[in-house]
Amino acid sequence: MAAKPKIFLTRELPPETMAILRDQSVLTMNPHDRYLDKQEIIDGVRKVDGLLCLLTDTIDDEILAAGSNLKVVANFAVGFNNIDVSAATRRKIPVTNTPGVLTDTTADMAWALLLAAARRVAEGDRFVRTRAWQGWGPLQYMGGDVTGATLGIIGLGRIGQAVVRRARGFDMKVIYWNRTRLSPEQENELGVAYAEMDEVLRRSDFVSLHVALNDETTHLIGAQQLALMKPTACIINTARGPVIDEKALVSALQEGTIGAAGLDVYEHEPELEPGLYDLENAVLAPHLGSATIGTRTKMGNMAAENCLAGCRGERPPNLVNPEIYE
Ligand code: GLV
């Protein structure tokens, strides 16, 4: 029987995944309930075959170089902007992600934020807890209508499409911008209309972001784009923080350039742009997009499977740099 591969895991994962990893590998794991720093990751990868890491770990060329036996970098996330994929490709190291399994869960989170921001749920919750509520009032915490409103989707991939499907129940008109336009059949099936990004921003009551983070999408939404939006509009971000210029967003929310925001991700997590903490019209979640027990377990098992396959020298199922096999 072949020796079990050595895997380094940068943070504890759900129990089912831990059982798989403990059974099928010689596992070294971050013993702390915190992020590892770069040196700790370097020390961790030195003698292992596989690295199983998180979106909060920045995996650069120096780390890859330290892992001289590394046969795979498996990310526990669908996004992989935290990994220097070009450097891994140069070193012929497969990089993997966890697509598909978190699509619905993340779309649900976008909707949770959309509804909470539109109907001022978090603000209302904070108010009730002050014990100052005197009872129902005709003008209390009036929000915006979701039913019948226009939803703008920026980035119509798997998660964007799942958000659109949920919008049907709210009789929304859906417009979208995507780097490549969908086919007329796909647009028809989803019930969406394509528009240029500025147009989507101008016409939407709710704008939900679903692009991957890369050089082209960093600060895709800045002061100029926010200024195009309706003063009542609400922006939702469950993608990656740097897609929005957070300083510009805080100004826009403070000045009433837009109405509200529902955010799950931030430009410099876990730090927020200071003004954001004090804004009543921002609903702030701590990056919970994929955080259900079922989904995190599926992501963990998928990442483990990718990692184990890479360690065995097989082509891992969810490869993001297939060019290494060309
Ligand atoms: C979560 O943010 C992910 O990319 O999986």
Coordinates of C-alpha atoms and ligand atoms in Angstrom, one line a residue:
M1 CA 0.0 0.0 0.0
A2 CA 1.3 3.4 -0.9
A3 CA 2.3 5.7 2.0
K4 CA -0.3 8.2 3.0
P5 CA 0.4 11.7 1.7
K6 CA 1.5 14.5 4.0
I7 CA -1.0 17.4 4.1
F8 CA -0.8 20.7 5.8
L9 CA -4.1 22.3 6.8
T10 CA -4.2 26.0 7.7
R11 CA -7.3 25.8 9.9
E12 CA -9.7 23.2 11.3
L13 CA -12.5 22.3 8.9
P14 CA -15.9 20.6 9.6
P15 CA -15.8 17.2 11.3
E16 CA -16.6 15.1 8.3
T17 CA -13.8 16.6 6.3
M18 CA -11.4 16.2 9.3
A19 CA -12.3 12.5 9.5
I20 CA -11.5 12.1 5.7
L21 CA -8.2 13.9 6.1
R22 CA -7.1 12.1 9.2
D23 CA -8.0 8.8 7.6
Q24 CA -6.3 9.3 4.3
S25 CA -3.3 11.5 5.0
V26 CA -0.7 12.3 7.6
L27 CA -2.2 15.5 8.6
T28 CA -0.5 18.6 10.2
M29 CA -2.9 21.3 11.2
N30 CA -2.9 24.8 12.5
P31 CA -3.5 24.1 16.3
H32 CA -4.8 27.6 16.9
D33 CA -8.3 29.2 16.3
R34 CA -6.7 32.0 14.3
Y35 CA -5.1 32.8 11.0
L36 CA -1.5 31.6 10.6
D37 CA 1.1 34.2 9.6
K38 CA 3.2 33.8 6.6
Q39 CA 6.2 32.3 8.5
E40 CA 3.9 29.7 10.0
I41 CA 2.6 28.7 6.6
I42 CA 6.1 28.5 5.3
D43 CA 7.1 26.2 8.1
G44 CA 4.0 24.2 7.6
V45 CA 4.5 23.5 3.8
R46 CA 8.2 22.6 4.0
K47 CA 7.9 18.8 3.9
V48 CA 4.3 18.2 2.8
D49 CA 2.8 16.9 -0.5
G50 CA -0.4 19.0 -0.2
L51 CA -1.5 22.3 1.2
L52 CA -5.1 22.8 2.1
C53 CA -5.7 26.5 2.7
L54 CA -8.3 29.2 3.1
L55 CA -9.3 32.4 1.4
T56 CA -7.7 34.2 4.3
D57 CA -4.3 32.7 3.5
T58 CA -2.2 34.6 1.0
I59 CA -0.3 32.0 -0.9
D60 CA 2.6 33.7 -2.7
D61 CA 5.6 32.4 -4.6
E62 CA 7.8 32.4 -1.5
I63 CA 5.4 30.0 0.2
L64 CA 5.3 27.8 -2.9
A65 CA 9.1 27.8 -3.1
A66 CA 9.3 26.7 0.6
G67 CA 7.0 23.8 -0.2
S68 CA 9.6 22.0 -2.3
N69 CA 7.5 18.7 -2.3
L70 CA 4.2 20.5 -2.9
K71 CA 2.0 18.7 -5.5
V72 CA -1.2 20.6 -4.9
V73 CA -2.6 23.8 -3.4
A74 CA -6.3 23.1 -2.6
N75 CA -8.3 26.2 -1.6
F76 CA -11.3 25.9 0.7
A77 CA -13.3 28.5 -1.4
V78 CA -14.6 29.1 -4.8
G79 CA -12.6 32.3 -5.1
F80 CA -8.9 31.9 -5.4
N81 CA -7.6 35.5 -5.5
N82 CA -5.6 34.7 -2.4
I83 CA -3.3 32.4 -4.4
D84 CA -0.7 33.5 -6.9
V85 CA -1.9 31.1 -9.5
S86 CA 0.6 32.2 -12.1
A87 CA 3.4 31.4 -9.8
A88 CA 1.9 28.0 -9.0
T89 CA 1.5 27.4 -12.8
R90 CA 5.1 28.3 -13.4
R91 CA 6.0 25.7 -10.7
K92 CA 3.6 23.2 -12.3
I93 CA 1.6 23.0 -9.0
P94 CA -2.1 22.4 -9.5
V95 CA -4.4 24.8 -7.7
T96 CA -8.0 23.9 -6.9
N97 CA -11.2 25.5 -5.7
T98 CA -14.7 24.5 -4.6
P99 CA -17.1 25.6 -7.3
G100 CA -20.8 24.7 -7.4
V101 CA -21.4 23.5 -3.8
L102 CA -21.8 27.0 -2.4
T103 CA -23.8 28.6 -5.2
D104 CA -27.2 28.4 -3.6
T105 CA -26.0 29.2 -0.1
T106 CA -24.2 32.3 -1.3
A107 CA -27.2 33.4 -3.3
D108 CA -29.4 32.9 -0.2
M109 CA -27.0 35.2 1.7
A110 CA -27.2 37.9 -1.1
W111 CA -31.0 37.7 -0.6
A112 CA -30.7 37.9 3.1
L113 CA -28.7 41.1 2.8
L114 CA -31.0 42.5 0.1
L115 CA -34.1 42.0 2.2
A116 CA -32.5 43.1 5.4
A117 CA -31.2 46.3 3.8
A118 CA -34.4 47.1 1.9
R119 CA -36.6 46.5 5.0
R120 CA -34.2 47.9 7.6
V121 CA -34.2 44.6 9.6
A122 CA -30.8 45.2 11.3
E123 CA -31.6 48.8 12.1
G124 CA -35.0 47.7 13.6
D125 CA -33.3 44.9 15.6
R126 CA -30.8 47.4 17.1
F127 CA -33.7 49.7 17.9
V128 CA -35.8 47.1 19.7
R129 CA -32.8 46.1 21.8
T130 CA -32.5 49.7 23.1
R131 CA -35.9 49.0 24.9
A132 CA -37.0 52.4 23.7
W133 CA -39.7 51.1 21.2
Q134 CA -43.1 52.6 22.0
G135 CA -45.1 50.4 19.7
W136 CA -46.2 50.3 16.0
G137 CA -46.0 53.6 14.2
P138 CA -47.2 54.5 10.7
L139 CA -43.9 56.2 9.8
Q140 CA -41.5 53.9 11.6
Y141 CA -38.6 52.4 9.7
M142 CA -40.2 52.7 6.3
G143 CA -38.0 50.9 3.7
G144 CA -38.1 50.3 0.0
D145 CA -40.3 47.7 -1.9
V146 CA -38.6 44.6 -3.2
T147 CA -41.5 43.1 -5.0
G148 CA -41.7 44.6 -8.5
A149 CA -38.4 46.4 -8.2
T150 CA -35.5 46.3 -10.7
L151 CA -32.6 44.1 -9.8
G152 CA -29.2 44.7 -11.4
I153 CA -26.7 41.8 -11.5
I154 CA -23.0 42.6 -12.1
G155 CA -21.4 39.3 -13.0
L156 CA -23.9 36.6 -14.1
G157 CA -22.0 33.4 -13.4
R158 CA -23.2 30.5 -11.2
I159 CA -24.0 32.6 -8.1
G160 CA -25.4 35.6 -10.1
Q161 CA -27.8 33.2 -11.9
A162 CA -28.9 31.6 -8.6
V163 CA -29.7 35.1 -7.3
V164 CA -31.8 35.8 -10.4
R165 CA -33.8 32.6 -10.0
R166 CA -34.8 33.7 -6.5
A167 CA -35.9 37.1 -7.9
R168 CA -38.7 35.5 -9.8
G169 CA -40.7 35.0 -6.6
F170 CA -40.5 38.8 -6.1
D171 CA -41.7 39.6 -9.6
M172 CA -38.6 41.6 -10.2
K173 CA -37.3 43.0 -13.5
V174 CA -33.7 41.7 -13.8
I175 CA -31.0 43.4 -15.9
Y176 CA -27.4 42.3 -15.9
W177 CA -23.9 43.1 -17.0
N178 CA -21.3 40.4 -17.5
R179 CA -17.9 40.4 -19.2
T180 CA -19.3 38.1 -21.9
R181 CA -23.0 38.4 -22.8
L182 CA -25.1 35.2 -22.4
S183 CA -26.7 33.6 -25.4
P184 CA -30.3 34.8 -26.3
E185 CA -31.5 31.3 -25.2
Q186 CA -29.8 31.6 -21.8
E187 CA -31.1 35.2 -21.3
N188 CA -34.6 34.0 -22.2
E189 CA -34.5 31.0 -19.9
L190 CA -33.3 33.2 -17.0
G191 CA -35.6 36.1 -17.9
V192 CA -32.8 38.7 -17.9
A193 CA -31.9 41.6 -20.2
Y194 CA -28.3 42.7 -20.9
A195 CA -27.2 46.3 -20.4
E196 CA -23.9 48.1 -20.2
M197 CA -22.7 48.4 -16.7
D198 CA -23.4 52.1 -16.3
E199 CA -26.9 51.4 -17.5
V200 CA -27.4 48.6 -15.0
L201 CA -26.2 51.0 -12.2
R202 CA -28.5 53.8 -13.4
R203 CA -31.7 51.7 -13.7
S204 CA -31.5 49.3 -10.8
D205 CA -33.2 49.6 -7.4
F206 CA -30.9 46.8 -6.1
V207 CA -27.4 46.0 -7.5
S208 CA -25.9 42.7 -6.5
L209 CA -22.2 42.0 -7.3
H210 CA -21.1 38.5 -8.4
V211 CA -17.8 38.9 -10.2
A212 CA -14.6 37.1 -9.3
L213 CA -11.9 39.4 -7.9
N214 CA -9.0 40.1 -10.3
D215 CA -7.1 43.1 -11.6
E216 CA -10.0 44.0 -13.8
T217 CA -12.6 43.9 -11.1
T218 CA -10.7 45.6 -8.3
H219 CA -12.6 48.8 -7.6
L220 CA -15.0 48.0 -10.4
I221 CA -17.5 50.1 -8.3
G222 CA -16.0 53.4 -7.3
A223 CA -17.2 57.0 -6.7
Q224 CA -18.1 57.4 -10.4
Q225 CA -20.2 54.2 -10.5
L226 CA -21.9 54.9 -7.2
A227 CA -22.8 58.4 -8.5
L228 CA -24.8 56.8 -11.3
M229 CA -27.0 54.8 -9.0
K230 CA -30.4 56.0 -7.7
P231 CA -30.3 57.8 -4.4
T232 CA -32.7 55.1 -3.1
A233 CA -30.7 52.2 -4.5
C234 CA -29.1 49.5 -2.5
I235 CA -25.9 47.7 -3.3
I236 CA -25.2 44.1 -2.2
N237 CA -21.8 42.6 -2.1
T238 CA -21.2 38.9 -1.4
A239 CA -18.4 38.6 -3.9
R240 CA -15.1 40.1 -2.7
G241 CA -14.5 43.3 -0.8
P242 CA -12.0 45.0 -3.1
V243 CA -14.6 44.9 -5.9
I244 CA -16.0 48.1 -4.2
D245 CA -13.8 51.1 -3.3
E246 CA -14.9 51.0 0.3
K247 CA -13.9 54.6 1.1
A248 CA -16.1 55.8 -1.8
L249 CA -18.9 53.6 -0.6
V250 CA -18.8 55.1 2.9
S251 CA -19.0 58.6 1.4
A252 CA -21.9 57.6 -0.9
L253 CA -23.8 56.1 2.0
Q254 CA -23.1 59.1 4.2
E255 CA -24.0 61.7 1.6
G256 CA -27.1 59.8 0.4
T257 CA -25.7 59.2 -3.1
I258 CA -27.2 55.8 -2.7
G259 CA -29.7 54.5 -0.2
A260 CA -28.2 51.5 1.5
A261 CA -25.7 48.6 1.4
G262 CA -25.8 45.0 2.4
L263 CA -22.2 43.8 2.7
D264 CA -20.7 40.4 3.5
V265 CA -17.2 41.2 2.3
Y266 CA -14.8 44.0 2.9
E267 CA -11.8 45.5 1.2
H268 CA -9.4 44.8 4.1
E269 CA -11.0 42.0 6.2
P270 CA -11.4 41.9 9.1
E271 CA -10.9 45.7 9.2
L272 CA -13.7 47.9 7.9
E273 CA -13.4 51.4 6.6
P274 CA -14.0 53.2 9.9
G275 CA -17.1 55.2 8.8
L276 CA -18.9 51.9 7.9
Y277 CA -19.3 50.9 11.6
D278 CA -21.5 53.9 12.3
L279 CA -23.7 53.8 9.2
E280 CA -27.3 52.8 10.0
N281 CA -28.0 52.2 6.3
A282 CA -25.4 49.5 6.0
V283 CA -26.1 45.9 6.9
L284 CA -22.8 44.3 7.8
A285 CA -22.2 40.5 7.9
P286 CA -18.9 38.9 8.7
H287 CA -18.2 37.0 5.4
L288 CA -20.9 34.4 5.9
G289 CA -21.7 33.7 2.2
S290 CA -21.1 29.9 2.3
A291 CA -21.5 29.5 6.1
T292 CA -24.0 26.7 6.5
I293 CA -23.1 23.4 8.1
G294 CA -24.1 21.5 4.9
T295 CA -22.2 23.8 2.5
R296 CA -19.1 24.1 4.6
T297 CA -19.0 20.3 4.9
K298 CA -19.4 19.9 1.1
M299 CA -16.7 22.5 0.5
G300 CA -14.3 20.8 3.0
N301 CA -14.9 17.3 1.4
M302 CA -14.4 18.7 -2.0
A303 CA -11.2 20.5 -1.0
A304 CA -9.9 17.3 0.7
E305 CA -10.7 15.3 -2.4
N306 CA -8.8 17.8 -4.6
C307 CA -5.9 17.8 -2.2
L308 CA -5.7 14.0 -1.9
A309 CA -5.9 13.6 -5.7
G310 CA -3.2 16.1 -6.3
C311 CA -1.0 14.4 -3.7
R312 CA -1.4 11.1 -5.5
G313 CA -0.2 12.8 -8.7
E314 CA -3.7 12.6 -10.3
R315 CA -5.3 15.6 -12.0
P316 CA -7.5 17.0 -9.3
P317 CA -11.2 17.4 -10.2
N318 CA -11.6 21.2 -9.6
L319 CA -8.5 22.5 -11.2
V320 CA -8.2 26.3 -11.8
N321 CA -4.9 26.1 -13.8
P322 CA -5.4 23.3 -16.3
E323 CA -2.6 24.7 -18.4
I324 CA -0.1 22.9 -16.3
Y325 CA -1.2 19.6 -17.9
E326 CA -0.9 21.0 -21.5
Ligands
GLV1 C1 -16.1 32.4 -0.2 O1 -16.0 33.5 -0.1 C2 -15.6 31.6 -1.3 O2 -15.0 32.2 -2.3 O3 -15.8 30.4 -1.3

